[in-house]
mmCIF file of C-alpha atoms in Angstrom:
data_model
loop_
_atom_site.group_PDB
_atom_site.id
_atom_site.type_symbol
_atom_site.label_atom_id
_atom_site.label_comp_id
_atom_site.label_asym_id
_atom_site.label_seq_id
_atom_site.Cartn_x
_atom_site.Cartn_y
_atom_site.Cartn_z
ATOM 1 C CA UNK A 262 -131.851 -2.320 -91.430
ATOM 2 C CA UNK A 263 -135.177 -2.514 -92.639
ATOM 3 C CA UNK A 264 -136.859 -5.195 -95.083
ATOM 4 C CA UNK A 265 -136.892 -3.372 -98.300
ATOM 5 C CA UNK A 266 -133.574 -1.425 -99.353
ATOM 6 C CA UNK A 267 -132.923 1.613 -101.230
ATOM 7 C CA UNK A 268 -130.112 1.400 -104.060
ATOM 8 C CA UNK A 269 -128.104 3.232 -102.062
ATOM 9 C CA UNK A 270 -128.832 0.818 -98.717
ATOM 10 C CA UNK A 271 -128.584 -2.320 -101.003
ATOM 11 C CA UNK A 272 -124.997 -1.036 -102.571
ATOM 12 C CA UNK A 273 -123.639 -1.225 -99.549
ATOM 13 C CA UNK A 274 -124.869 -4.106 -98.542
ATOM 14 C CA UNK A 275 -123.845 -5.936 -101.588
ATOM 15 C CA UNK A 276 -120.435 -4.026 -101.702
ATOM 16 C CA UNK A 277 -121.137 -2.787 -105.289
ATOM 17 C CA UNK A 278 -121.479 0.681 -106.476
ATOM 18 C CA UNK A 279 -124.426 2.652 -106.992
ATOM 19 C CA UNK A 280 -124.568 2.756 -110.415
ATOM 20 C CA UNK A 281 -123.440 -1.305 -111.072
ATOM 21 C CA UNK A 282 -126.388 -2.063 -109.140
ATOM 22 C CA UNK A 283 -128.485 -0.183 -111.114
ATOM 23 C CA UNK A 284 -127.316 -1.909 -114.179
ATOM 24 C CA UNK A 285 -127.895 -4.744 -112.883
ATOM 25 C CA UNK A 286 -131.601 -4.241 -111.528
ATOM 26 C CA UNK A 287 -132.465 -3.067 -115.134
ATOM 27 C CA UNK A 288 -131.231 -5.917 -116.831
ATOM 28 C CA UNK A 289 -132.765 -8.094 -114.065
ATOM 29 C CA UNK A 290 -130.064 -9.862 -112.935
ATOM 30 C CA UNK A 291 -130.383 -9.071 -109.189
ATOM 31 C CA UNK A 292 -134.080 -9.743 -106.768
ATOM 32 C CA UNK A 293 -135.910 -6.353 -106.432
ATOM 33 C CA UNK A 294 -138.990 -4.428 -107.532
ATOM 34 C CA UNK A 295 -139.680 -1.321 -108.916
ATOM 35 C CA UNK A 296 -142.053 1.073 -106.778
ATOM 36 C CA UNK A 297 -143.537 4.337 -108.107
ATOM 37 C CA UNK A 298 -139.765 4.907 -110.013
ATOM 38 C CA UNK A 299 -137.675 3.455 -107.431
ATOM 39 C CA UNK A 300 -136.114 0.438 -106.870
ATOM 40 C CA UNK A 301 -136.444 -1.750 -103.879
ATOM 41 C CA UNK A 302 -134.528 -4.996 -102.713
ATOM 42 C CA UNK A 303 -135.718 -7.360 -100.419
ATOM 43 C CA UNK A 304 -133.040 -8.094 -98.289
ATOM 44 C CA UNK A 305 -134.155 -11.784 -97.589
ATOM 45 C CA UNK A 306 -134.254 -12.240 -101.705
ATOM 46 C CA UNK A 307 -130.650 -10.774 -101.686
ATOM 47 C CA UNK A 308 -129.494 -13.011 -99.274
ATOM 48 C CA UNK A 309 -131.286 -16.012 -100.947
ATOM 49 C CA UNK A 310 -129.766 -14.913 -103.845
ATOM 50 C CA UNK A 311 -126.028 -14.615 -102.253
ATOM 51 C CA UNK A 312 -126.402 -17.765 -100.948
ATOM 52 C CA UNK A 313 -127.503 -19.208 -104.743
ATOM 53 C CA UNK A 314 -124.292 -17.984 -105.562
ATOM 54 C CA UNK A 315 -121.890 -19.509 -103.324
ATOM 55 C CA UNK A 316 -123.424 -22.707 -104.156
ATOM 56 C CA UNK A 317 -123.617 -22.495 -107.805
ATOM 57 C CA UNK A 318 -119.951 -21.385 -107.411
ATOM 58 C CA UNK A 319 -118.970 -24.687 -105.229
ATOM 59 C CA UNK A 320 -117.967 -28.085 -107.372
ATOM 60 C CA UNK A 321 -120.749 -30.265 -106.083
ATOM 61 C CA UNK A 322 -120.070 -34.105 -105.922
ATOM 62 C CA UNK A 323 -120.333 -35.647 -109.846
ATOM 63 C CA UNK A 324 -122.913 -37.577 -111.314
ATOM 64 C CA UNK A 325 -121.276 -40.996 -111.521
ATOM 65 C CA UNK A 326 -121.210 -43.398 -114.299
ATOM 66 C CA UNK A 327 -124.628 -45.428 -115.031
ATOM 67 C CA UNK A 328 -122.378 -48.591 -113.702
ATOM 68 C CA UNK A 329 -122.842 -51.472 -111.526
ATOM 69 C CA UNK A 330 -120.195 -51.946 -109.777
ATOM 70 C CA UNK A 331 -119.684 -55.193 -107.215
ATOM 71 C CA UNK A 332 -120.714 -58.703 -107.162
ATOM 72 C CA UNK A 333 -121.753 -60.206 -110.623
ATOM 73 C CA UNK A 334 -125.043 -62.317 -110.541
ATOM 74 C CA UNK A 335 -126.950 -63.950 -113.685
ATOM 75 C CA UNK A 336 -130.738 -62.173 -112.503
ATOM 76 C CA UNK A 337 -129.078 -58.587 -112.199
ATOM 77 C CA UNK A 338 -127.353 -58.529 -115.488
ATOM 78 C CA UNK A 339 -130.402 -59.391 -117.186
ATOM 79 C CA UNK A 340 -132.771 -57.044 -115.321
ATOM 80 C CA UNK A 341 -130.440 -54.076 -115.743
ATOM 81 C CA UNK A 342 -130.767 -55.446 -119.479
ATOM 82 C CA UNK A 343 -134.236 -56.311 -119.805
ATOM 83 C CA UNK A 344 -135.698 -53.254 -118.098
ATOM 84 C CA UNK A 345 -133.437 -50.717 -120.008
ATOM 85 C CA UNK A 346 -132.353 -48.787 -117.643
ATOM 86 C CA UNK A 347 -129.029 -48.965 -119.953
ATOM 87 C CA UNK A 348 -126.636 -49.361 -116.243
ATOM 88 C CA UNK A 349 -123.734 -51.174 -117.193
ATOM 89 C CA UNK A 350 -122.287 -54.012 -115.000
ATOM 90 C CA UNK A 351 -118.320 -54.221 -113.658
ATOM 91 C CA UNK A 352 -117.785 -57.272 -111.892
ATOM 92 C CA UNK A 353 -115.250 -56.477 -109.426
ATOM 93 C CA UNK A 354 -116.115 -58.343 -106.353
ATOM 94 C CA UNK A 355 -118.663 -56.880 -103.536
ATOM 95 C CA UNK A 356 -115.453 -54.703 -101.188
ATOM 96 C CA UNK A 357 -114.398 -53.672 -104.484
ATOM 97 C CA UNK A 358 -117.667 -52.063 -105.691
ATOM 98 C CA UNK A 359 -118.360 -50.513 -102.454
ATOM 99 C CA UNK A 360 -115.101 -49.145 -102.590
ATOM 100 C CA UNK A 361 -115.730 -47.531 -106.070
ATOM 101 C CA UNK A 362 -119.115 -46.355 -104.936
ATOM 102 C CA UNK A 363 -117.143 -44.268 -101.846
ATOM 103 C CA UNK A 364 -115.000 -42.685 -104.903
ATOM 104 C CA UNK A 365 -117.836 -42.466 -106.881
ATOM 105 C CA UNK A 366 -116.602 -44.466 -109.604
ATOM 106 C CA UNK A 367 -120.076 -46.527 -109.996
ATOM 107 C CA UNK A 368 -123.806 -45.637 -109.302
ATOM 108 C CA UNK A 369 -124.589 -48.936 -107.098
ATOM 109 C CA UNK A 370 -122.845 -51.192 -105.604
ATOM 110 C CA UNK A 371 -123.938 -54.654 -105.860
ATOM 111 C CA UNK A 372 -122.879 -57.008 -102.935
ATOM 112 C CA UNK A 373 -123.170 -60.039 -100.668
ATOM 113 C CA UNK A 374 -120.887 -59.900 -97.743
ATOM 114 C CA UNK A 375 -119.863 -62.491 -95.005
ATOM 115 C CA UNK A 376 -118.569 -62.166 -92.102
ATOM 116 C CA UNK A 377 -117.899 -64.655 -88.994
ATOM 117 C CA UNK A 378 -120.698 -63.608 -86.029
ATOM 118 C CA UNK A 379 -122.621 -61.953 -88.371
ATOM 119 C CA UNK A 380 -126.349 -62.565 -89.126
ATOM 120 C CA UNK A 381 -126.656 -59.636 -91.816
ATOM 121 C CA UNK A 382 -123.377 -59.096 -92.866
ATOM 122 C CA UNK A 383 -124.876 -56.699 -95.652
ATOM 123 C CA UNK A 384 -126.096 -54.284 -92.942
ATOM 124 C CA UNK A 385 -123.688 -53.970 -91.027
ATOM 125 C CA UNK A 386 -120.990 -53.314 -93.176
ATOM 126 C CA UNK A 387 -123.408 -50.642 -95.008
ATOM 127 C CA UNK A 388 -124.369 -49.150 -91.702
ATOM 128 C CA UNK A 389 -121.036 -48.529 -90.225
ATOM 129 C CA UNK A 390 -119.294 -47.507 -93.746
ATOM 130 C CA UNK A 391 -116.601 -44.560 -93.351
ATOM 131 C CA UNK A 392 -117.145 -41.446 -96.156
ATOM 132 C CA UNK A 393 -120.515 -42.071 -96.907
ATOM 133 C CA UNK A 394 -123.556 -39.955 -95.374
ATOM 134 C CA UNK A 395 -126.223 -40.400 -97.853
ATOM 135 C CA UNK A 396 -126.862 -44.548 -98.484
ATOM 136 C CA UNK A 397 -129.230 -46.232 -99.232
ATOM 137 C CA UNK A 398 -129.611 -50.452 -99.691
ATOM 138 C CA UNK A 399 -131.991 -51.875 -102.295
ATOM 139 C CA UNK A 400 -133.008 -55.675 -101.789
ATOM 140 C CA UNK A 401 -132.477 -57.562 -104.358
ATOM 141 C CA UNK A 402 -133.242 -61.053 -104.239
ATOM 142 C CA UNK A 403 -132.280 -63.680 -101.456
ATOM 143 C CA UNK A 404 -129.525 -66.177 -103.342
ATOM 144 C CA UNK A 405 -128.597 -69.908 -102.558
ATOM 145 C CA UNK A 406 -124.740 -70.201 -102.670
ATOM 146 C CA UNK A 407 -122.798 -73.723 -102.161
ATOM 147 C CA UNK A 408 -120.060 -76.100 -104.119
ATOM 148 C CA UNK A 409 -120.089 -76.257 -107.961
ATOM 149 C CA UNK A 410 -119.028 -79.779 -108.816
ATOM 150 C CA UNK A 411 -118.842 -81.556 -112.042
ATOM 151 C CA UNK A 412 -121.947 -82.872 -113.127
ATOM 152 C CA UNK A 413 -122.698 -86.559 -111.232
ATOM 153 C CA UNK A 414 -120.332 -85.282 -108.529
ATOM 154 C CA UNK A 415 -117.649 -88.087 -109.657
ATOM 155 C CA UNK A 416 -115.299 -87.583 -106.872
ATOM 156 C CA UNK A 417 -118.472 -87.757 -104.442
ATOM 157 C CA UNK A 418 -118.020 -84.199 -102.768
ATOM 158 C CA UNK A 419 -119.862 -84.387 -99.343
ATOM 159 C CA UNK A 420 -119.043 -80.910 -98.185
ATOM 160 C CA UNK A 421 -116.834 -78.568 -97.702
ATOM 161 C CA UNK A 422 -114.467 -80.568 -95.299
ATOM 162 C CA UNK A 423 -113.883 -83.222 -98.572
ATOM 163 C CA UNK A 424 -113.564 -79.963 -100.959
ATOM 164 C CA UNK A 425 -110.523 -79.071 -98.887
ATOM 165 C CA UNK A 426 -108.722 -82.743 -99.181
ATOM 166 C CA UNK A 427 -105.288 -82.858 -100.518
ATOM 167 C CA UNK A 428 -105.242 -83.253 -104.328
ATOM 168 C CA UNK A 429 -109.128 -81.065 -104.854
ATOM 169 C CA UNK A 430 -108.774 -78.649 -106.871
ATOM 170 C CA UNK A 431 -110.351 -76.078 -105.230
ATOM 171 C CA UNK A 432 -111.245 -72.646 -107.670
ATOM 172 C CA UNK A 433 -111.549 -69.907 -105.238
ATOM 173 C CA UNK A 434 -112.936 -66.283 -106.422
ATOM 174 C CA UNK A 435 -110.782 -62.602 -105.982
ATOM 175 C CA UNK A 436 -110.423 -61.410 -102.775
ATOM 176 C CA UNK A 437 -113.330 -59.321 -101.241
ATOM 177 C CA UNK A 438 -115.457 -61.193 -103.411
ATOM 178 C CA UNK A 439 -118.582 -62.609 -101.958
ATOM 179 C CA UNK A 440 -118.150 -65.976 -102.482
ATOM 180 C CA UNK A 441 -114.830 -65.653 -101.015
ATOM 181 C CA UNK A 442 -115.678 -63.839 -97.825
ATOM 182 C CA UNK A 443 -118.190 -67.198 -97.413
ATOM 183 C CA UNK A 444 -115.367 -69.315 -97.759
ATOM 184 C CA UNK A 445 -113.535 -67.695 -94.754
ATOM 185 C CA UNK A 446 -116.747 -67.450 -92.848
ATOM 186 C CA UNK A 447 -117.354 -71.311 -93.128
ATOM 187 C CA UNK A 448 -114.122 -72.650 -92.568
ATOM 188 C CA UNK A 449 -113.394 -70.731 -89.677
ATOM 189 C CA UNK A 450 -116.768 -72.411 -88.574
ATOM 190 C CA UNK A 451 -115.489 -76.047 -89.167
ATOM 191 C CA UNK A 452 -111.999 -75.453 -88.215
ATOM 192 C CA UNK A 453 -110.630 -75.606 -91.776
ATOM 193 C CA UNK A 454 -107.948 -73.155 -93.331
ATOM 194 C CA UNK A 455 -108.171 -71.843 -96.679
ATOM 195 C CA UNK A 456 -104.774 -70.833 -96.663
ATOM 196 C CA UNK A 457 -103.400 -74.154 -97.370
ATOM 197 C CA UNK A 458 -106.001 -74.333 -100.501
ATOM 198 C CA UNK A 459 -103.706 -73.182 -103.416
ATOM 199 C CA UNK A 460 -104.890 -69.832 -104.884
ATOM 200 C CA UNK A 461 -104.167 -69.835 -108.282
ATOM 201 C CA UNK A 462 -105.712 -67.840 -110.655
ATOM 202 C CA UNK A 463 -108.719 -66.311 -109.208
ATOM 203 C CA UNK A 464 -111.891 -66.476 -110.824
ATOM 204 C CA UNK A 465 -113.612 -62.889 -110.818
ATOM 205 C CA UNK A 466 -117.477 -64.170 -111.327
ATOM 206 C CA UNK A 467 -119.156 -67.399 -110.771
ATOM 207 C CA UNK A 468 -120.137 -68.114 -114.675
ATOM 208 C CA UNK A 469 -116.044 -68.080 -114.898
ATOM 209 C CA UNK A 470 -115.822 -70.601 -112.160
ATOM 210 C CA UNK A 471 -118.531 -72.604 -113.939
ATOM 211 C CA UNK A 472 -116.639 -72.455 -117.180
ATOM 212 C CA UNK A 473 -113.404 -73.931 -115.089
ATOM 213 C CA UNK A 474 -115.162 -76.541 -114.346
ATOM 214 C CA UNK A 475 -116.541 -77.255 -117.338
ATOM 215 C CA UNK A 476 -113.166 -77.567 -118.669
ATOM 216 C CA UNK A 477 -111.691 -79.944 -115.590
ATOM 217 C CA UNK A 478 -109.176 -77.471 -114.743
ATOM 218 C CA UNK A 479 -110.746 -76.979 -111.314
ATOM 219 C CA UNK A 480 -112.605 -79.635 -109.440
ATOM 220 C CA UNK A 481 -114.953 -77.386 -107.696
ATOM 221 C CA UNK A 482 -115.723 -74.030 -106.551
ATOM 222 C CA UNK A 483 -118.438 -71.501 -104.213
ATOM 223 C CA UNK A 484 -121.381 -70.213 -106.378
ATOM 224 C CA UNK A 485 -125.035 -70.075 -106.617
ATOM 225 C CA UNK A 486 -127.210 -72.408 -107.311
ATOM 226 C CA UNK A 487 -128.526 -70.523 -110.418
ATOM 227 C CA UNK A 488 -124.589 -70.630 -111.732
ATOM 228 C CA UNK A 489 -124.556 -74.567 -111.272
ATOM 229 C CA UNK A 490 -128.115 -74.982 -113.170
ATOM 230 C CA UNK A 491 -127.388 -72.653 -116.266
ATOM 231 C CA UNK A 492 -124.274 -74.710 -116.598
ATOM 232 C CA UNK A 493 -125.537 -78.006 -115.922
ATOM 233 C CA UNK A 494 -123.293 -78.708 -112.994
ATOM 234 C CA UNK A 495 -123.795 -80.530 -109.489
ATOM 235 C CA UNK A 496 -124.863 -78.180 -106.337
ATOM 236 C CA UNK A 497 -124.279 -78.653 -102.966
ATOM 237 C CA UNK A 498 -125.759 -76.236 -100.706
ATOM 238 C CA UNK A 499 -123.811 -73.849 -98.170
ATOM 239 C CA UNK A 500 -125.851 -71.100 -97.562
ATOM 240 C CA UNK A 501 -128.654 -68.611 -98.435
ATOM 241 C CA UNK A 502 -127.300 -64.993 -98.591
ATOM 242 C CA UNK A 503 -128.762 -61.479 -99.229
ATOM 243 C CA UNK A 504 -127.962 -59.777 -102.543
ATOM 244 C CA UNK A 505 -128.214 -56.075 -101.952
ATOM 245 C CA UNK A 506 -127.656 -52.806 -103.881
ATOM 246 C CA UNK A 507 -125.995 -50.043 -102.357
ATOM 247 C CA UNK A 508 -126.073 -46.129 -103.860
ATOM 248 C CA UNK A 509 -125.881 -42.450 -102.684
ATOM 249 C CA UNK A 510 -129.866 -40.945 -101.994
ATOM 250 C CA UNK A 511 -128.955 -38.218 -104.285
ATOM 251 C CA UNK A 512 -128.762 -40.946 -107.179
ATOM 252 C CA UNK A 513 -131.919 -42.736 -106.251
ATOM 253 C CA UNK A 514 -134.356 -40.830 -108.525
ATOM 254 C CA UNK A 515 -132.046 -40.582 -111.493
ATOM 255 C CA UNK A 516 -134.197 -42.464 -114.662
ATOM 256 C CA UNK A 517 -131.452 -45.772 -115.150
ATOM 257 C CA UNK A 518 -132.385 -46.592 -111.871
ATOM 258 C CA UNK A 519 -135.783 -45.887 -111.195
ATOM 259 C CA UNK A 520 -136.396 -48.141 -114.722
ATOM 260 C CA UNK A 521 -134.854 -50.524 -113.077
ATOM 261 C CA UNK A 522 -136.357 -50.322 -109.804
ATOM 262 C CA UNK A 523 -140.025 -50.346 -111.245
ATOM 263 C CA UNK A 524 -138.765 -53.455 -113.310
ATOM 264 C CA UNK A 525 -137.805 -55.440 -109.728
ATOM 265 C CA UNK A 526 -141.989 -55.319 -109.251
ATOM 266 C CA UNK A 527 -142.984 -56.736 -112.683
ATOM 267 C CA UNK A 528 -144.176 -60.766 -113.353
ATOM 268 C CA UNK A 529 -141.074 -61.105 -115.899
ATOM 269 C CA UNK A 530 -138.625 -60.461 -113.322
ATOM 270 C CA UNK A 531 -140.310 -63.472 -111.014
ATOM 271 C CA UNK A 532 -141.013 -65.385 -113.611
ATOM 272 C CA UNK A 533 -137.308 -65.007 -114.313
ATOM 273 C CA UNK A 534 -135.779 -65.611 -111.196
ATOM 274 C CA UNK A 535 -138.206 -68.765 -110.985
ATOM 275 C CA UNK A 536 -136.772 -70.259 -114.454
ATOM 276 C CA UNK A 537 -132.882 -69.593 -113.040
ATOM 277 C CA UNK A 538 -133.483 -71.473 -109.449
ATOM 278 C CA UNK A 539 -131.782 -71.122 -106.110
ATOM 279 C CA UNK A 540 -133.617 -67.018 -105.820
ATOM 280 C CA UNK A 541 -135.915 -65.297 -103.323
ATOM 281 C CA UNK A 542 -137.326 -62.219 -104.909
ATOM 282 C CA UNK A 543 -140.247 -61.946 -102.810
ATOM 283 C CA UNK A 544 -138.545 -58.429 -101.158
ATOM 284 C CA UNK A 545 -136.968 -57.437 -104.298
ATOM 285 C CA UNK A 546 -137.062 -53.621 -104.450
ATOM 286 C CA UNK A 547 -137.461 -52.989 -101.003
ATOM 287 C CA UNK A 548 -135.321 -50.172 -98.902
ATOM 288 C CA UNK A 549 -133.727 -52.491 -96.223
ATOM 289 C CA UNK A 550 -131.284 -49.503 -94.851
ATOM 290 C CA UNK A 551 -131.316 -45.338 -95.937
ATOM 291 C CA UNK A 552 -128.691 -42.993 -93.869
#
């Protein structure tokens, strides 16, 4: 069959009639070219234009909701703020917002994961996810977590060992959250079970924790650092962690999140993270995986 088709050759290659065709070459509504009276159709641009089609004809994955979704943190819920990119925030623990971001009930995931013999718990989770093709993982800032105790540490807390002696009150966050998964992590590591710590009602960010406290319901608790200072509470250190966003390449480029991307690079955003305490933004905004 050769390049350019007659209206007769293209008909049948379209599977339309003659005069259809026609109609449709007039009103422009099909690739060809009119040559000294006649018609012509390229047969690539038909099958370019086929294909357009099909596609166009396909339901193509959704735009998800300008959300959040994941671990809460004070820094993020002000940038996403500050730099208005106008993404809202759902504090569901970090499994739970990847979860969401495989249904693509969110636009990022934000999360910190933990898990025993792991030395980037973030990555490897992200790398090996199921249903996902197309990540990619923001940096977002390097956190400090440890205990939240009442301020002056009254019952004098020395780690997390006295933290799980009988009669502590021990608030412990929603399972798959962050600061729960480092729970598990370190007591398998000192031979302690946090089974035997009564659960409670479980506290879904660390600002609730810190209000727990605050009201001596709880006698202490796993956040960060910049938690314990906001609130005027006592700190003692665990861990540092990486705080990472998670989202599809396809959403990368969409305006909420480039605003808030190019906001990770300004002076306010260090200057902030310097005020809060306990943060490492030095990498903030950097790709540290893309599948």
């Amino acid at each position: 069959m050769s390049t350019y088709l007659s209206t007769e050759e293209a008909a049948a290659y379209l599977g339309l009639k003659e005069r259809k065709l026609y109609d449709m070459a007039a009103a422009g509504l099909v690739p060809c070219s009119k040559v000294t009276g006649k018609w012509l159709f390229p047969r690539a641009a038909l099958d370019r234009w086929i294909e357009a089609g099909m596609s166009a004809a396909l339901p193509g994955p959704a735009t998800p909701p300008a959300i959040i979704g994941g671990s809460h943190d004070p820094l993020l819920e002000w940038a996403a703020r500050r730099s208005g990119s106008g993404l809202a925030l759902l504090a569901v623990g970090s499994e739970a917002g990847l979860d969401r971001l495989t249904r693509n009930e969110v636009a990022i995931a934000a999360i910190h994961l933990h898990m025993p013999g792991s030395e980037d718990a973030n990555l490897d989770a992200v790398a090996t996810m199921p249903g996902l093709s197309d990540l990619v993982m923001i940096h977002f800032c390097r956190r400090e977590e440890g205990l939240l105790l009442p301020a002056g540490n009254p019952r004098g807390i020395k780690g997390l060992a006295d933290a799980f002696a009988a009669g502590i009150r021990f608030g412990q966050r929603q399972a798959g959250a962050g600061a729960q998964l480092l729970l598990a992590k370190l007591a398998q590591e000192h031979g302690l079970e946090p089974e035997q710590l009564p659960m409670g009602l479980a506290f879904e960010t660390g600002q609730d924790l810190a209000f727990a406290l605050r009201a001596n319901t709880i006698d202490c608790g796993i956040a960060t650092r910049a938690v314990a200072e906001a609130n005027g509470l006592g700190f003692l250190p665990l861990a540092w962690e990486n705080f990472d966003l998670v989202l599809r390449r396809r959403t990368y480029f969409e305006p909420a999140q480039q605003a808030l991307w190019a906001f990770l690079r300004s002076p306010a955003f260090r200057d902030h993270a310097d005020r809060l305490g306990g943060l490492d933004v030095s990498a903030a905004g950097s790709v540290r995986f893309n599948r």
